[in-house]
mmCIF file of C-alpha atoms in Angstrom:
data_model
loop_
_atom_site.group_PDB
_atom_site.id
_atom_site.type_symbol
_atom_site.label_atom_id
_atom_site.label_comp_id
_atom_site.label_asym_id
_atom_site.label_seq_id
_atom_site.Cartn_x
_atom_site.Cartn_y
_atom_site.Cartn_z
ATOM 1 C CA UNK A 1 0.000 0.000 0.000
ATOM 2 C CA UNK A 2 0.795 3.388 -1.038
ATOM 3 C CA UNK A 3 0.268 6.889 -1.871
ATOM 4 C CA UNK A 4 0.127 8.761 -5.021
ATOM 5 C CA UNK A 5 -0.791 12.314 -5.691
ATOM 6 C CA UNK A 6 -2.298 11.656 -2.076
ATOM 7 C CA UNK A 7 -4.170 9.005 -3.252
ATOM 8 C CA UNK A 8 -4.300 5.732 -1.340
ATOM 9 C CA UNK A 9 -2.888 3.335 -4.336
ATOM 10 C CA UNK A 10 -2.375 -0.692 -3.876
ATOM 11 C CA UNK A 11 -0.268 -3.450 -5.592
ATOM 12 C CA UNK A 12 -2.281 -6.723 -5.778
ATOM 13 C CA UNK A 13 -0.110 -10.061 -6.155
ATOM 14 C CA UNK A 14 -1.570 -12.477 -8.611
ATOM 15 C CA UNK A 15 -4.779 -14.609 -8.108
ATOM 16 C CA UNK A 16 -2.523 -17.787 -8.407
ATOM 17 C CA UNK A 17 -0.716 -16.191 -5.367
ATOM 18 C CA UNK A 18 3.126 -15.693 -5.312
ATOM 19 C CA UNK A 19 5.680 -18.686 -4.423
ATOM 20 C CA UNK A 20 8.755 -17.946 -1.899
ATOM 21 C CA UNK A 21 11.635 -16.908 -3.897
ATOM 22 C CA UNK A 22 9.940 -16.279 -7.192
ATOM 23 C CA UNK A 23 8.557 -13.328 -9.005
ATOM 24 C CA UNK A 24 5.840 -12.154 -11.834
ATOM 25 C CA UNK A 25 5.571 -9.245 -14.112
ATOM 26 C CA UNK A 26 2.906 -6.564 -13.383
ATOM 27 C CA UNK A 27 1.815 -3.434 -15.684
ATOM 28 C CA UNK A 28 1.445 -0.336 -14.363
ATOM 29 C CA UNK A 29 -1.423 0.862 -16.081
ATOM 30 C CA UNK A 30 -3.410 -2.481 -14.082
ATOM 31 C CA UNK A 31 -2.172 -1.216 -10.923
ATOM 32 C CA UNK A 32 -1.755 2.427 -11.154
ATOM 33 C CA UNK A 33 -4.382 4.603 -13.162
ATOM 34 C CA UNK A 34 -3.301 6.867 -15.116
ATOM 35 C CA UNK A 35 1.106 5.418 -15.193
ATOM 36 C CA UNK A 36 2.463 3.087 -18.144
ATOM 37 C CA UNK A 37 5.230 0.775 -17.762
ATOM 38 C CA UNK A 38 5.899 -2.851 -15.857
ATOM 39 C CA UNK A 39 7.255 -3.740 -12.674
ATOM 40 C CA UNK A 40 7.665 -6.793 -10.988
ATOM 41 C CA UNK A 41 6.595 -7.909 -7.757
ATOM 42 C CA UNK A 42 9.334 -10.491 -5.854
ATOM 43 C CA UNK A 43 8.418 -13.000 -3.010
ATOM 44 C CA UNK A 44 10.963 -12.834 -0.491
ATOM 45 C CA UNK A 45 9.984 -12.668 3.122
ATOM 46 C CA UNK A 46 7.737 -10.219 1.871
ATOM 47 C CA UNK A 47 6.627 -8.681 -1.165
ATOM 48 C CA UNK A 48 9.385 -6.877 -2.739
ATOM 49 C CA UNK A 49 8.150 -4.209 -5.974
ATOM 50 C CA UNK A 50 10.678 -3.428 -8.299
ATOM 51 C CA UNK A 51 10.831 -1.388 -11.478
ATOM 52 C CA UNK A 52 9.170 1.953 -12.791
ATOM 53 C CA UNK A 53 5.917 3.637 -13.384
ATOM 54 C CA UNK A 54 5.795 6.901 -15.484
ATOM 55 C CA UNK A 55 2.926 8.902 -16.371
ATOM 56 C CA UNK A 56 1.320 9.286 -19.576
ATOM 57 C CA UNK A 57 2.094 12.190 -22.016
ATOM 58 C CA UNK A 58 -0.589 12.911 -24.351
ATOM 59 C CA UNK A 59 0.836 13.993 -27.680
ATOM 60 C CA UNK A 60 0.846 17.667 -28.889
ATOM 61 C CA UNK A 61 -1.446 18.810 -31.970
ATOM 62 C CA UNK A 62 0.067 17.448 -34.947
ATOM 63 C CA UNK A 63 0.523 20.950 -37.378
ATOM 64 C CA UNK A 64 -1.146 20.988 -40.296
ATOM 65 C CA UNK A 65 0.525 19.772 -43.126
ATOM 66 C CA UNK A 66 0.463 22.093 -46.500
ATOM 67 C CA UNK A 67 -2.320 20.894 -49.041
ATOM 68 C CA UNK A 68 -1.754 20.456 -52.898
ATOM 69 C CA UNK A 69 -3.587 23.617 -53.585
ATOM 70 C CA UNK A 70 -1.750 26.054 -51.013
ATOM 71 C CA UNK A 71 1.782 24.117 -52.736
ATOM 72 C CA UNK A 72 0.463 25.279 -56.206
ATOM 73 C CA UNK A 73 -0.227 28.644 -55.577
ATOM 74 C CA UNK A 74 3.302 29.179 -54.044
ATOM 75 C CA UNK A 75 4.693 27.788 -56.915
ATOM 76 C CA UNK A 76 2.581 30.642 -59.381
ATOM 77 C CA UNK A 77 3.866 33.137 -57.253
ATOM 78 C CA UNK A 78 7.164 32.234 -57.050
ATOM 79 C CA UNK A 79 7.191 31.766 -60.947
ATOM 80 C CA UNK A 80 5.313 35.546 -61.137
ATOM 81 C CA UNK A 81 7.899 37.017 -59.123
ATOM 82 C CA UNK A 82 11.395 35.495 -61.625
ATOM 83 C CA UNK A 83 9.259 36.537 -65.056
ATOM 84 C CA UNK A 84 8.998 40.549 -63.036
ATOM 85 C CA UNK A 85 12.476 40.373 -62.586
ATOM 86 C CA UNK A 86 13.748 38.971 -65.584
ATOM 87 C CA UNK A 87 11.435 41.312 -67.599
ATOM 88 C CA UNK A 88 13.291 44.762 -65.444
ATOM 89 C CA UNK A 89 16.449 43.303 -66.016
ATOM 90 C CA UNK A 90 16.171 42.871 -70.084
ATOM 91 C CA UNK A 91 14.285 46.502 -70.029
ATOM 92 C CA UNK A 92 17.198 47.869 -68.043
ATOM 93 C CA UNK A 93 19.273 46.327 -70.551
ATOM 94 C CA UNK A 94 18.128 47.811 -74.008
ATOM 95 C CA UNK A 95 17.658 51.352 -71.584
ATOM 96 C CA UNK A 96 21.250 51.057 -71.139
ATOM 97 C CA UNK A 97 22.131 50.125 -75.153
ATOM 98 C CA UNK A 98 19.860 52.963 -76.490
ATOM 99 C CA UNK A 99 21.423 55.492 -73.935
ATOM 100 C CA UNK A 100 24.847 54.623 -75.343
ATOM 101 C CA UNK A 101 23.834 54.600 -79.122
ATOM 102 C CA UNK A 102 22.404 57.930 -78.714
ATOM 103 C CA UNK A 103 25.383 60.875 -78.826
ATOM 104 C CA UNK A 104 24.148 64.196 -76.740
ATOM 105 C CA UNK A 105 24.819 67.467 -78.067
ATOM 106 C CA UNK A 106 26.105 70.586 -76.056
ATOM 107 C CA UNK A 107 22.871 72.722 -74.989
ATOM 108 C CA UNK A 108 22.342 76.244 -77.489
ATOM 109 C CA UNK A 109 20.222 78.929 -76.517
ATOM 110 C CA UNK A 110 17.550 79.299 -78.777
ATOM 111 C CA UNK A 111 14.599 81.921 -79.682
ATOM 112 C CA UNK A 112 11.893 80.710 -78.172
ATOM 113 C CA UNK A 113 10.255 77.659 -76.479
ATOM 114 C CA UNK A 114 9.697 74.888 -78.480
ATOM 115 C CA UNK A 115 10.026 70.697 -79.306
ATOM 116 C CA UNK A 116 10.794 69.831 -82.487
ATOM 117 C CA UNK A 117 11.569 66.353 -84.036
ATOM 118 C CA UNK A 118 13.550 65.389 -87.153
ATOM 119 C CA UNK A 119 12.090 62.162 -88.471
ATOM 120 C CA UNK A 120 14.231 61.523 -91.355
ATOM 121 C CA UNK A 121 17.496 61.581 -91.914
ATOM 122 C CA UNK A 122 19.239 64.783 -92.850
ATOM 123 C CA UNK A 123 22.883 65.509 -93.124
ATOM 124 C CA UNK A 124 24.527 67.441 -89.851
ATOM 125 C CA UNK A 125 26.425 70.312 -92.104
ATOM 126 C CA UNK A 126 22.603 70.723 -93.739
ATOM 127 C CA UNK A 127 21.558 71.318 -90.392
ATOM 128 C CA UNK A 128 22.707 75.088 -89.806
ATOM 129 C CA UNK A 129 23.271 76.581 -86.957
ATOM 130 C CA UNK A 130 20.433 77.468 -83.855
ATOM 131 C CA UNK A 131 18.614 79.966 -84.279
ATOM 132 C CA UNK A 132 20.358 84.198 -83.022
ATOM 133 C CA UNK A 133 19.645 84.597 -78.948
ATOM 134 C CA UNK A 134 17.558 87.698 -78.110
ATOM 135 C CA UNK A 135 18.002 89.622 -75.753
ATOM 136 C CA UNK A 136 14.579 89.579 -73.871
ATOM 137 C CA UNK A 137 14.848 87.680 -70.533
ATOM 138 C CA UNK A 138 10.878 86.478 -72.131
ATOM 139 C CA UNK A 139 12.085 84.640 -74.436
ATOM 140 C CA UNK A 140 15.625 83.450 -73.580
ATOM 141 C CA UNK A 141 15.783 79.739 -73.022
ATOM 142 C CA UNK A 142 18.174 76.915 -72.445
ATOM 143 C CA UNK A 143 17.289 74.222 -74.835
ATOM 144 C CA UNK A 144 19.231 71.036 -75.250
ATOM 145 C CA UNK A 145 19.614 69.164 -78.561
ATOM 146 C CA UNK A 146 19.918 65.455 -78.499
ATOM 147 C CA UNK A 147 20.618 63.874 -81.268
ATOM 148 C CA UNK A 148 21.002 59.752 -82.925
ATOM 149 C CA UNK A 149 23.652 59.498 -85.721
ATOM 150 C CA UNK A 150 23.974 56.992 -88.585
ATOM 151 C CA UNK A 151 26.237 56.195 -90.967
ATOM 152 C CA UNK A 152 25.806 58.258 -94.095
ATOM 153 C CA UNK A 153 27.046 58.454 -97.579
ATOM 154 C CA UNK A 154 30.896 58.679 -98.370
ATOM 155 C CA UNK A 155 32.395 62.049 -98.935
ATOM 156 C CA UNK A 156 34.230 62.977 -101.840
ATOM 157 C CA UNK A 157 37.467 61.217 -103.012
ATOM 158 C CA UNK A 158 40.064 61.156 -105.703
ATOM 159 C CA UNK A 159 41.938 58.158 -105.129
ATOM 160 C CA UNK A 160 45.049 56.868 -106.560
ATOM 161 C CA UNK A 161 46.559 53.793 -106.353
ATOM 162 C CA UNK A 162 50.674 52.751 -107.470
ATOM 163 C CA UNK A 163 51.317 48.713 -107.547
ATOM 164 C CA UNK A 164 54.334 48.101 -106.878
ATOM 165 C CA UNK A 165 55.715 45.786 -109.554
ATOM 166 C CA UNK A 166 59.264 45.160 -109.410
ATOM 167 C CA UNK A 167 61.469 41.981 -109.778
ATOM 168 C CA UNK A 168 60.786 41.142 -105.687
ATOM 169 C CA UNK A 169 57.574 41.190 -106.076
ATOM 170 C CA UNK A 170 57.082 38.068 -108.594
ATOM 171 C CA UNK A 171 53.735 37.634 -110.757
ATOM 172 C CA UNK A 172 52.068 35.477 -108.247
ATOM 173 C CA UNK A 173 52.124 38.387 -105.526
ATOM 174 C CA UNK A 174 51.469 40.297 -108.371
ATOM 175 C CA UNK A 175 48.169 39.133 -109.019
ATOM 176 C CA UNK A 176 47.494 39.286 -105.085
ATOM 177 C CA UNK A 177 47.732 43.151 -105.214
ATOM 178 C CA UNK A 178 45.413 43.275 -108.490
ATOM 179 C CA UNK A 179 42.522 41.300 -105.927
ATOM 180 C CA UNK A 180 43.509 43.227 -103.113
ATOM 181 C CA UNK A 181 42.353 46.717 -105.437
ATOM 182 C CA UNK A 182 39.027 44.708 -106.182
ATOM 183 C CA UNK A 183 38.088 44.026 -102.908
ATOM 184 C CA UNK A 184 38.555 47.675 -102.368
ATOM 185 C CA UNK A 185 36.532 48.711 -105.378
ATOM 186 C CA UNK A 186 33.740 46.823 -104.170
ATOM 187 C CA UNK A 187 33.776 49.099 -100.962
ATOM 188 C CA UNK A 188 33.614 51.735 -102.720
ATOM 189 C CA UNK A 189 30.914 54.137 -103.506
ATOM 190 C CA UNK A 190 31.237 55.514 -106.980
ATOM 191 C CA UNK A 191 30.544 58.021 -108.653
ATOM 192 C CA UNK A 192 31.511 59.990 -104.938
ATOM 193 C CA UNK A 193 34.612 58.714 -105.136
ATOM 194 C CA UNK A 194 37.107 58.550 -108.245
ATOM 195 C CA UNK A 195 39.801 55.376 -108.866
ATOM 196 C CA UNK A 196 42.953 56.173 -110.584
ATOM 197 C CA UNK A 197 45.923 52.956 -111.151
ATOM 198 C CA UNK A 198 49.619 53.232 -111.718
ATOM 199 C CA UNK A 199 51.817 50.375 -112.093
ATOM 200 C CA UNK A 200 55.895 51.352 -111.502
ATOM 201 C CA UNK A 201 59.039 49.973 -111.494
ATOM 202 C CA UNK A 202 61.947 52.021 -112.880
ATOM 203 C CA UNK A 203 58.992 53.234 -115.505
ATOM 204 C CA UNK A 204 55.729 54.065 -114.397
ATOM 205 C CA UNK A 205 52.440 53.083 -116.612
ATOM 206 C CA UNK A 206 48.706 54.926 -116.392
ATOM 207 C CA UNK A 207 46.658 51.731 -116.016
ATOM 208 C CA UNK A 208 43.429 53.700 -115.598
ATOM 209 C CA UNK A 209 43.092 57.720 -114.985
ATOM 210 C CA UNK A 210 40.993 59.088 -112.548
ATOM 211 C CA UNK A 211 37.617 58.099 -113.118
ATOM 212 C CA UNK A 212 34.375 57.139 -111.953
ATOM 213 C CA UNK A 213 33.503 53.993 -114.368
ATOM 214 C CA UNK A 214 33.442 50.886 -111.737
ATOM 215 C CA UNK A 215 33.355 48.321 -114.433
ATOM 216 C CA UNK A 216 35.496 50.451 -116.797
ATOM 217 C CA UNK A 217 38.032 50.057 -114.000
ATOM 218 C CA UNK A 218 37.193 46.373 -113.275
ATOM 219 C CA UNK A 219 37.581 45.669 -116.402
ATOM 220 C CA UNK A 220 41.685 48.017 -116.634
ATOM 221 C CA UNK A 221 42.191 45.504 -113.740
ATOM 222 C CA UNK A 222 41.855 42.120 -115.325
ATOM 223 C CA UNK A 223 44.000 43.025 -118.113
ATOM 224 C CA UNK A 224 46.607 44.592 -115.760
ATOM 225 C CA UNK A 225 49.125 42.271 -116.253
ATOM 226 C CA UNK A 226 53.130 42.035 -114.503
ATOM 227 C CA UNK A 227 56.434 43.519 -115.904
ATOM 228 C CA UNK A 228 59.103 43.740 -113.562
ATOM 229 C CA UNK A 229 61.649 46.553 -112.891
ATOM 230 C CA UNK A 230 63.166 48.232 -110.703
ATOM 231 C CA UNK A 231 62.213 49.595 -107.654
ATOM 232 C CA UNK A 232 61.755 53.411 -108.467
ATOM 233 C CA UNK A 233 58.903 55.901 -106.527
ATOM 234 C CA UNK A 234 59.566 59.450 -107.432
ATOM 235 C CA UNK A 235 58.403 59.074 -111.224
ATOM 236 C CA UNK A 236 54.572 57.451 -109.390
ATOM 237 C CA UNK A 237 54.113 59.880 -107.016
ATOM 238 C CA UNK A 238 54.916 62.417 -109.521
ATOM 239 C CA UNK A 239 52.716 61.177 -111.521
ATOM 240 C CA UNK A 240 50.275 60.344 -109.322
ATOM 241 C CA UNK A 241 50.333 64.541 -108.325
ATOM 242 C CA UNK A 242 49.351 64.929 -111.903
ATOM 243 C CA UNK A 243 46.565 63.125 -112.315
ATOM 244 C CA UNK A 244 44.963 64.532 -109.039
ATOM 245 C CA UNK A 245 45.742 68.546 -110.426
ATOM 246 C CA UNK A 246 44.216 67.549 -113.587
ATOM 247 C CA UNK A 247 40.969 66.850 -112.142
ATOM 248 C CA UNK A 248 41.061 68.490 -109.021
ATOM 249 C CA UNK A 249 39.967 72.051 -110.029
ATOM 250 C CA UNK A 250 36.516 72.682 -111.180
ATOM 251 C CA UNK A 251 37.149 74.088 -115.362
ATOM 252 C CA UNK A 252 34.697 76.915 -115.338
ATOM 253 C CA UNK A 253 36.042 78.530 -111.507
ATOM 254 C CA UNK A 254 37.341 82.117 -111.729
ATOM 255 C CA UNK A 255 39.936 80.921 -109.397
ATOM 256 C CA UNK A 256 43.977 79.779 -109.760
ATOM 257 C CA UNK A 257 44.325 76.397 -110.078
ATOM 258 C CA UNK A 258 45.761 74.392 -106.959
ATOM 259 C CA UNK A 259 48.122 72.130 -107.578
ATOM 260 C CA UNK A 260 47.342 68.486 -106.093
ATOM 261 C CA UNK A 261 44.832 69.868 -103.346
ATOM 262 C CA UNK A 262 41.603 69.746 -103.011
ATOM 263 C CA UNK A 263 40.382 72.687 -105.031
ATOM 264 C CA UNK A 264 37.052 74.568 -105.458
ATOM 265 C CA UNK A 265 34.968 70.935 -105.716
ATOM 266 C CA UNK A 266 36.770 70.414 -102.066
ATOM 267 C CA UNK A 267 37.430 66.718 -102.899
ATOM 268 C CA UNK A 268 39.792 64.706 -100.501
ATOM 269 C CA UNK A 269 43.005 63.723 -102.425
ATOM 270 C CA UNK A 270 44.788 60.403 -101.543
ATOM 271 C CA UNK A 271 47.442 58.145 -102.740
ATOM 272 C CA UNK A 272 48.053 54.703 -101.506
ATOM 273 C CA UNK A 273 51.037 53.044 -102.712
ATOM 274 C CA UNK A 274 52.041 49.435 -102.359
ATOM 275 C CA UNK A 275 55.111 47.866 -102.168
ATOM 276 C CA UNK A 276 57.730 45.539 -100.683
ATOM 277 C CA UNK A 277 60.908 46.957 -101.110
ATOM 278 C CA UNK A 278 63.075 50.367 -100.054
ATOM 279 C CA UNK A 279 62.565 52.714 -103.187
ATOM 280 C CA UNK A 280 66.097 53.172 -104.959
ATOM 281 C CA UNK A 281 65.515 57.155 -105.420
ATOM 282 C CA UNK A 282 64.435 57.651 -101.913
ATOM 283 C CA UNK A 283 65.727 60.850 -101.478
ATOM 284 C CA UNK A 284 63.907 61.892 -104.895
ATOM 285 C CA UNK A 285 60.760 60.456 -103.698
ATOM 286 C CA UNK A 286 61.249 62.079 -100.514
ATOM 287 C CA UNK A 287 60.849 65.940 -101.992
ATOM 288 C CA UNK A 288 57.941 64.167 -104.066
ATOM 289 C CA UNK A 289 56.261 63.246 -100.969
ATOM 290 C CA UNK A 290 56.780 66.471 -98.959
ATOM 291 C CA UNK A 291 55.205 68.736 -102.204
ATOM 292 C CA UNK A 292 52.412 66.427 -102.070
ATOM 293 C CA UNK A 293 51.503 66.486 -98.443
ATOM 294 C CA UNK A 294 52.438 70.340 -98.516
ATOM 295 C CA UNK A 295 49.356 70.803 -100.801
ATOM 296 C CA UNK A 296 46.734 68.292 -98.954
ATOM 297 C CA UNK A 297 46.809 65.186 -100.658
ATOM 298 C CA UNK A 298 47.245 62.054 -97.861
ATOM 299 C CA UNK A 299 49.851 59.479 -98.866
ATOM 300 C CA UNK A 300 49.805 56.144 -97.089
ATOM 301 C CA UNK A 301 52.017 53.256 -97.339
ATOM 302 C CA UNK A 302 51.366 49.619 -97.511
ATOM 303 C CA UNK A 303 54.343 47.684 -97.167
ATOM 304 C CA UNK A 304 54.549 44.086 -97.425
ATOM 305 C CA UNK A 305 57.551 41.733 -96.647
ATOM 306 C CA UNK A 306 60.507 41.861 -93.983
ATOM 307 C CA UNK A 307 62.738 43.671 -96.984
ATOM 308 C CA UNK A 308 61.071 46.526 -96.312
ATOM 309 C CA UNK A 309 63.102 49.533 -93.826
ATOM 310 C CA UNK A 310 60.053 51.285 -91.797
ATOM 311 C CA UNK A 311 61.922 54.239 -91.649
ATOM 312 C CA UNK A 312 61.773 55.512 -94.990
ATOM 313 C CA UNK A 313 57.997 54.756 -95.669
ATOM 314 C CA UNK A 314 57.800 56.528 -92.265
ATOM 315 C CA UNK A 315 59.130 59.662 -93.948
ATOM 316 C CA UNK A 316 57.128 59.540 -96.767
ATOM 317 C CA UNK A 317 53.851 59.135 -95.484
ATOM 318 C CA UNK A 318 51.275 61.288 -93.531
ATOM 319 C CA UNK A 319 51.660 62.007 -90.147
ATOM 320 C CA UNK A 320 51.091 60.265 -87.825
ATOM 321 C CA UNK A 321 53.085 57.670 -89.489
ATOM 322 C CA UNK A 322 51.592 54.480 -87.494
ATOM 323 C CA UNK A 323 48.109 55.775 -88.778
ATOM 324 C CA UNK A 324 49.357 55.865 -92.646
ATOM 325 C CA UNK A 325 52.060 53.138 -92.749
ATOM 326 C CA UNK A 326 50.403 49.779 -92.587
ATOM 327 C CA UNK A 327 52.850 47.039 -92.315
ATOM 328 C CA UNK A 328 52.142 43.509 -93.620
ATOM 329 C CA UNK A 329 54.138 40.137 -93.034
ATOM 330 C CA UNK A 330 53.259 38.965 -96.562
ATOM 331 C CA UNK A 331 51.123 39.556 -99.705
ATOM 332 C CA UNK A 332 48.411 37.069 -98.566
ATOM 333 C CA UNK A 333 47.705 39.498 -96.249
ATOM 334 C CA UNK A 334 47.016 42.095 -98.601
ATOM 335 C CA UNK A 335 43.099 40.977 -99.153
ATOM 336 C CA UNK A 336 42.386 41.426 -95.778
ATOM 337 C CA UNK A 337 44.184 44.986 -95.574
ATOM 338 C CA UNK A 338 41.683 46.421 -97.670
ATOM 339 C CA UNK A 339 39.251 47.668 -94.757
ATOM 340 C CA UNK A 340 42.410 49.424 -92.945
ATOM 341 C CA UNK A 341 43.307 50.851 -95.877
ATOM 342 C CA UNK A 342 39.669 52.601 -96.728
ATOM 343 C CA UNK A 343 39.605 53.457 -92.588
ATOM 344 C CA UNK A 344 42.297 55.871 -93.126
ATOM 345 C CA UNK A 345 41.377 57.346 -96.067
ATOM 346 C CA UNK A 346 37.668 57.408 -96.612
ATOM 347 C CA UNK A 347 35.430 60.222 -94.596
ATOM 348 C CA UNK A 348 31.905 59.455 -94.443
ATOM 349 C CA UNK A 349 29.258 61.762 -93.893
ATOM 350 C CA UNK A 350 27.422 61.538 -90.189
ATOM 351 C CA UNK A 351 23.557 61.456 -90.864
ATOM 352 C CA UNK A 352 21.177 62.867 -88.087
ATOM 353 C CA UNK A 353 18.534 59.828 -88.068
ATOM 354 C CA UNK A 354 16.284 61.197 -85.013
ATOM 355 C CA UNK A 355 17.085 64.668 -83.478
ATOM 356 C CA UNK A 356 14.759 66.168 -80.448
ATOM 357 C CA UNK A 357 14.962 69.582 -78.765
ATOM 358 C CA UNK A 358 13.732 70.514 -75.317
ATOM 359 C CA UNK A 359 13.090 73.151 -73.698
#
């Protein structure tokens, strides 16, 4: 007999009674109301209890578990949330791509108030300039200008190449400089710009004058065939000067004629001569160079070949001399030269394709 909680509580031996010296198993819950467990109840003089009761725990709530409908509509929100940010990243994106396509132009003060588009495309030096600023503090305004550019026509050319065509140079290489002037005829826009051809050695040879024919000058090209020299360059570039005075001057202008340079049409003047060795007469074709470049016309150099001393074509070309002296390892290079070549020669005209002032 005992007491729990200070309740009177009692462990009953078995029915069958309980032998000296022996023992049986007892649960809890038969003995003690409320307790789980076993204990066991020994015969020894006496009745000995050994073992443990505990009291029952009743479980907590299970939670809720998520159903297959609240799982779904996480899911759509989750998936709402990455196309919102995916769709501000790409629009930051092309924000960012127009802003740098788009070139601003320093703000003019202008007349009066006003917003003005230019829908099509109109050259910049057709443009003019703003509009006078008045004096009354009314009407005096700060406008900026911002402007998209495009890449317009070409600008006026006269363009004259000299081939190189001495004994180092061989007919096979030859033949590479006669495709290397056809891929830069196909760049070209004609009749803005004008082609002119010399062939030299120790004697120089008009292969086509200055003209604006493309297939008259495709066809000068095919039959432009090798004969090897001498490497002489004051007789081309002299020559060369020629044929840019001859047509450089408008006939009916009231003006002088000016020798080599642009003249009253204002058309660039360039040479481009290509070789692969030192010219013999380079002291001659230096005082060549220097009248030439004294009256505007551009020379560049294309030299080909590990024959060739920098130096020299250095002196003869325009400055700066690492913008006008293109050096090449060998003639199958020459093809692919042909976009330099045009880069540092050819001006093209800057087109205005959207233009928008605000006050």
């Amino acid at each position: 007999d005992f007491e729990r909680n200070g309740l009177p509580m009692q462990f009953k031996t078995p029915d069958s009674g309980l032998a000296f010296g022996s023992w049986a198993p007892m649960s809890c819950e038969d003995h003690l109301v409320g307790t789980t467990g076993e204990v066991g109840m020994l015969c020894l003089g006496g009745a000995h209890i050994f073992g443990k009761c505990l009291d029952k725990q009743t479980c907590l709530e299970i939670e809720e578990y998520p159903t297959a409908g609240s799982i779904g509509t996480a899911l759509i929100c989750i998936v709402a949330a990455l196309i919102v940010v995916v769709g501000a990243v790409l629009a930051l994106l092309v924000w960012r791509r127009r802003q740098r396509e788009t070139k601003v132009v320093a703000p003019y003060k202008m007349e009066q108030k006003m917003r003005h588009f230019v829908t099509q495309g109109i050259q910049v030096e057709d443009m003019g300039p703003p509009p006078p600023v008045t004096n009354s503090e009314d009407t005096q305004t700060d406008v900026q200008i911002y402007a998209e550019f495009v890449r317009g026509s070409q600008r006026p050319l006269d363009l004259i190449f000299c081939i190189d065509s001495s004994f180092s140079v061989g007919p096979e290489n030859f033949q590479k400089s006669v495709r290397f002037l056809q891929h830069v005829l196909c760049d070209l826009e004609m009749p803005t710009v004008r082609v002119g051809i010399i062939r030299f050695h120790h004697e120089v040879a008009i292969i086509s004058p200055l003209t604006a024919e493309r297939q008259d000058l495709e066809s000068r090209l095919e039959h432009m065939a090798y004969e090897p020299g001498e490497t002489n360059l004051a007789s081309p570039l002299r020559q060369a000067g020629f044929m840019l005075h001859e047509q450089g001057s408008a006939p009916d202008s009231a003006e002088a004629p000016v020798l080599y340079g642009r003249g009253s049409s204002d058309r660039k003047k360039a040479i481009v001569v290509v070789s692969d060795g030192d010219p013999r007469d380079a002291d001659e074709a230096l005082r060549e160079a220097e009248e030439l470049k004294r009256h505007g016309v551009v020379l560049l150099f294309v030299q080909v070949g590990v024959l060739v001393r920098p130096a020299i074509a250095c002196g003869l070309a325009s400055t700066p001399s690492d913008e006008y002296v293109i050096q090449l390892r060998g003639y199958d290079e020459l093809a692919g030269a042909s976009e330099h070549v045009l880069r540092r020669i050819l001006e093209v005209f800057l087109w205005v394709r959207r233009a928008e002032w605000r006050v």
